[in-house]
Amino acid sequence: MDFQPTEDQKALREGIRSFVEGQLPFDRIPEIEKAGGFDRDLWNEVAEMGVFALRLSENEGGVGLGFSDAVLVFAELGRRLVPGPVVWTHLAAGLVDGAATGETVVGGVDLMGPTPEPVVVEYFDTLDVLLVLRSDGVYRVDPATCEAKPVDVPLDPLTPIHHVTALPEGDKIGDADAAARLRLEGAAIISGVQLGLSEGALELANDYAKERQQFGRPIGGFQAVKHMLAEMFVKQEAARAGAYNAGATLDAPEVADVQKAVSAAKVTAGESAIRNARTGIQVHGGMGFTWEVMAHYYLKRAWVCENMFGTQDEHAEKIATILEAAN
Amino acid sequence: MDLRTTPEEQKFRDDLAAWLASEVPAYGPPPSTHDWDARRAYDTGWQRKLFEAGYAGINWPKEYGGLDASGVEQLIYFEEIAKANAPYIGVNFVGMLHGGPTIMVEGTEAQKAAHIPRIISGEEVWCQGFSEPVAGSDLANLQTRAERDGDHYVVNGHKIWTSFAHVADYCEMLVRTDPDSSKHGGISWLIMPMDLDGIDIRPLPTLEGEGEFSEVFLEDVRIPVSNLVGKENDGWRVTNVTLRFERGTAFASDMIQLQAFVAKMVETAKKITSDGATAWDDKALRREIGHLSGELESLWAMVKLSVCEAKETGVPGVGASAVKLYYTDIFQRTTELAVRLLGRAGISRSDVMDLPAQHFFARHFNAISTAIAAGTSQIQKNIIGERILGQVKEPKPNPA
Ligand SMILES: Cc1cc2nc3c(=O)[nH]c(=O)nc-3n(C[C@H](O)[C@H](O)[C@H](O)COP(=O)(O)OP(=O)(O)OC[C@H]3O[C@@H](n4cnc5c(N)ncnc54)[C@H](O)[C@@H]3O)c2cc1C
């Protein structure tokens, strides 16, 4: 057992990190926001980095990596708030033609949870294909056949949404097991994004606390602030452990209960992303409550992720069911 | 990132599991918490068994009778110990987890020869005389004086919260050998035999009504100079060696045992009924338990990460303080939920109607102490804020 990221994984992480920081400096965000949250050029560049084809085998035109690599990569995308239906398209690679290269933009809707209403779909306008997860299978739907209206004000300014009022059944392209599997994988990948959000929110707050002076000294020198940052660090590390554990368990399912590992990650990283974002705003004080600083983007994205592939509550119940069976 | 165990690691796990499966039930349950002589005998007896089987001193070098196990083997060890519900390290805590390791690194050959074999085999029990009434978090502010008189130090002072003092043979003692030096500069680390004249141990009952720790009054206690560990006045550096061991993986086995505690909560929730339904039928409760169990899974993954990182860098990962904070937080929330679950049975600390009130409250009180002992949670947060996140330090008081 060696739970550390390997040298290759560290290099992969560094590579993606410098790529997203280069392509998406924070001052580009307003422009992308104005363009409706989707930027074709950025999307193509993400595709060229191999993000969608990451887990496809090399003879399928992929990179041949595993879930632990995917979690690291998506953490970097989360950390920099990269917009677009990146997770769904990544999941669709190998299932939907053109997803692996990003030519086909794939979004999705997960109707397997306990309360599937209302059906709200991210980036609906941009989608070439809509995947629908139902408990009996995976369905492929042509977005043009749906009735949908854009929602005026999405929560996350970088995640436009539509309310889909009529959703045709579409073509079944996978059975019940495939649907459950995609959902599990989606939850693991999202926990990676949530780790990235936790990290991004802390980094922003930590830097601010070093610069911002009150009472003649940096606010980070005051324990009330320093301790908030330390709590964010603990949450971030818990999210990291949870997300890595989910990825590594999916890669070696014989070592432990995969569902438990993934649900644990979704619970831990989900809580971390939301809490860190909120505390991050607090560290920024009044400035944190403005649209000017990035802090609120982290909070808003965290809530989008919370509601993808099962909420904390839902995953907590899954774990409880596992505990009950063991008892 | 690979969670699979190698064939060698798996063999280690299988052998240990087989040994524990036969030895643990045969050794029997621990004695009453109030009978300290019996507890010492029980804990040290188990230590001796581990030693004879070659399973003592998991991270100690082979030359000192240890296993010199890799980080991964240590994780496996903790997992198996917890799974087998093996006896807790108990009174061996200080000797095995930080006193002994400090002597291995800093002690003279004579000190090593005198103590190491006896600690690892369960013959010698140690305690820790660091804290004083005025020096807790501000440990370097300690006032206990040691004055040189020929080849002895004459020690006068007052230690407090000294766990296991009443059953210990030796104490890792911090004393001030140079009162004129700077706060950190005049401290020395001594081995104090607990049977010397002038040592007065007064039990200080904990809120559990337990005799876990004592106050130790020292009046003209004569400690041979040969018991000095490291150089005179260099004790602060030695202390940091000790604290590094103390804050390392010392809590690892407790963390996994929390998973067993959660299982006990599920079992209890199924037994508690009101309005014709069991507590386990309550979705909100199930969610809360599931949430905590998920966090525990991540906590253990955090330990795995930190151990694997330490293997690479040679020092405990920067995350050690984060692990302790997260553990303490989950521990407190879990055990608080457990006592909430008990309802009115929880205003008793004896088991009523077969509900584990005694166990649940013992764990809850333990959880509360974990946020105080070995550096409070606030101090851990300062460490993270300053040493990891690079925020400016707190203002230091003017030197006197
Ligand atoms: C169960 C138990 C067993 C123990 N066993 C031993 C033992 O065997 N040997 C031994 O030597 N000691 C032992 N201790 C003592 C323990 O190490 C101290 O209690 C601990 O370090 C805190 O010191 P204090 O009690 O003096 O609290 P104080 O330092 O007085 O702190 C009181 C409160 O103020 C906070 N505080 C203090 N300074 C700061 C600061 N700079 N910033 C923010 N907050 C601060 C603390 O977090 C705490 O909440 C034990 C304690 C317990 C509870």
XYZ file of C-alpha atoms in Angstrom, chain A residues 1-7 9-10 68 72 202 206 209-210 217-218 220-221 223 226-227 229-231 233-235 237-238 240-242 244-245 248-249 251-252 254-255 260-261 264-265 267-268 271 312-313 316-317 319-320 323-324 327, chain B residues 1-6 9 72 75 259 262-264 266-267 270 280 283 286-287 289-291 293-295 297-298 301-302 304-305 308-309 311-312 318-319 322 325-326 329 333 378 381-382 384-386 388-395:
114
model
C 0.000 0.000 0.000
C 1.210 3.470 -0.800
C -1.501 6.038 -0.419
C 0.634 9.003 -1.471
C 0.159 10.389 -4.969
C 2.908 8.856 -7.118
C 5.524 11.005 -8.839
C 0.384 11.790 -10.260
C 2.122 14.768 -8.719
C -7.306 8.315 -8.357
C -6.568 14.754 -8.643
C -8.797 28.501 1.803
C -5.325 32.758 3.663
C -5.595 37.440 5.826
C -1.920 38.146 5.211
C -1.513 44.313 11.914
C -2.506 41.605 9.427
C -4.372 36.595 10.183
C -2.340 37.423 13.292
C -6.490 34.195 16.712
C -6.179 32.364 12.432
C -8.380 29.706 13.986
C -8.214 29.426 8.727
C -6.912 26.460 10.709
C -10.415 24.979 10.758
C -7.264 23.606 6.697
C -8.581 20.671 8.707
C -11.694 20.504 6.514
C -7.350 17.802 4.534
C -10.386 15.719 5.475
C -8.515 15.384 0.434
C -8.327 12.112 2.354
C -11.952 11.304 1.550
C -8.352 10.231 -2.581
C -9.792 7.288 -0.694
C -8.140 4.690 -4.869
C -10.916 2.352 -3.702
C -9.282 1.611 -8.638
C -8.851 -1.363 -6.295
C -11.145 -5.547 -3.629
C -9.682 -3.564 -0.723
C -18.928 3.312 1.600
C -15.696 4.931 0.459
C -17.809 8.955 2.819
C -16.017 11.153 0.306
C -20.178 13.554 2.772
C -16.759 14.797 3.872
C -19.313 19.517 3.933
C -24.634 14.619 1.966
C -27.861 13.454 3.576
C -25.083 9.531 4.935
C -28.147 7.314 4.695
C -23.623 4.586 4.906
C -26.201 4.000 7.625
C -23.756 -0.115 8.915
C -27.135 -1.683 9.522
C -24.768 -5.068 12.518
C -1.956 5.973 -4.771
C -2.515 2.292 -4.263
C -4.536 0.834 -1.426
C -3.650 -2.768 -2.195
C -1.385 -4.527 0.259
C 1.716 -6.349 -0.935
C 2.043 -6.791 4.140
C 1.964 0.650 6.273
C -1.500 0.989 9.951
C -15.821 2.692 14.183
C -20.471 3.605 15.999
C -21.515 -0.024 15.509
C -22.429 -0.101 19.192
C -26.444 1.341 15.861
C -27.063 -1.688 18.048
C -32.262 -0.552 17.606
C -33.004 3.578 14.469
C -34.238 8.989 9.570
C -29.637 7.411 10.865
C -28.319 10.258 8.764
C -24.768 8.319 12.370
C -24.069 7.680 8.699
C -22.499 11.114 8.360
C -19.223 7.126 10.062
C -18.357 8.655 6.683
C -16.187 11.234 8.371
C -13.683 6.709 7.120
C -12.098 9.906 5.814
C -7.728 7.843 5.165
C -6.139 11.039 6.515
C -3.009 6.720 5.903
C -2.031 9.754 3.875
C 2.630 7.359 3.769
C 3.852 10.930 3.485
C 7.660 7.488 4.950
C 8.791 9.696 2.121
C 2.546 18.459 8.453
C -0.979 17.230 8.871
C -4.952 18.506 11.552
C -8.092 18.269 15.582
C -10.322 16.363 13.213
C -13.985 16.911 16.760
C -19.670 14.731 18.150
C -6.596 25.981 20.354
C -4.919 25.687 15.598
C -2.177 28.178 16.352
C -1.582 25.163 11.794
C -2.218 28.875 11.351
C 1.387 29.856 11.899
C 1.472 25.616 7.878
C -0.530 28.589 6.667
C 2.196 31.118 7.391
C 0.152 33.677 9.305
C 2.083 36.016 11.577
C 2.742 34.783 15.074
C 0.964 35.940 18.128
C 2.640 38.809 19.904
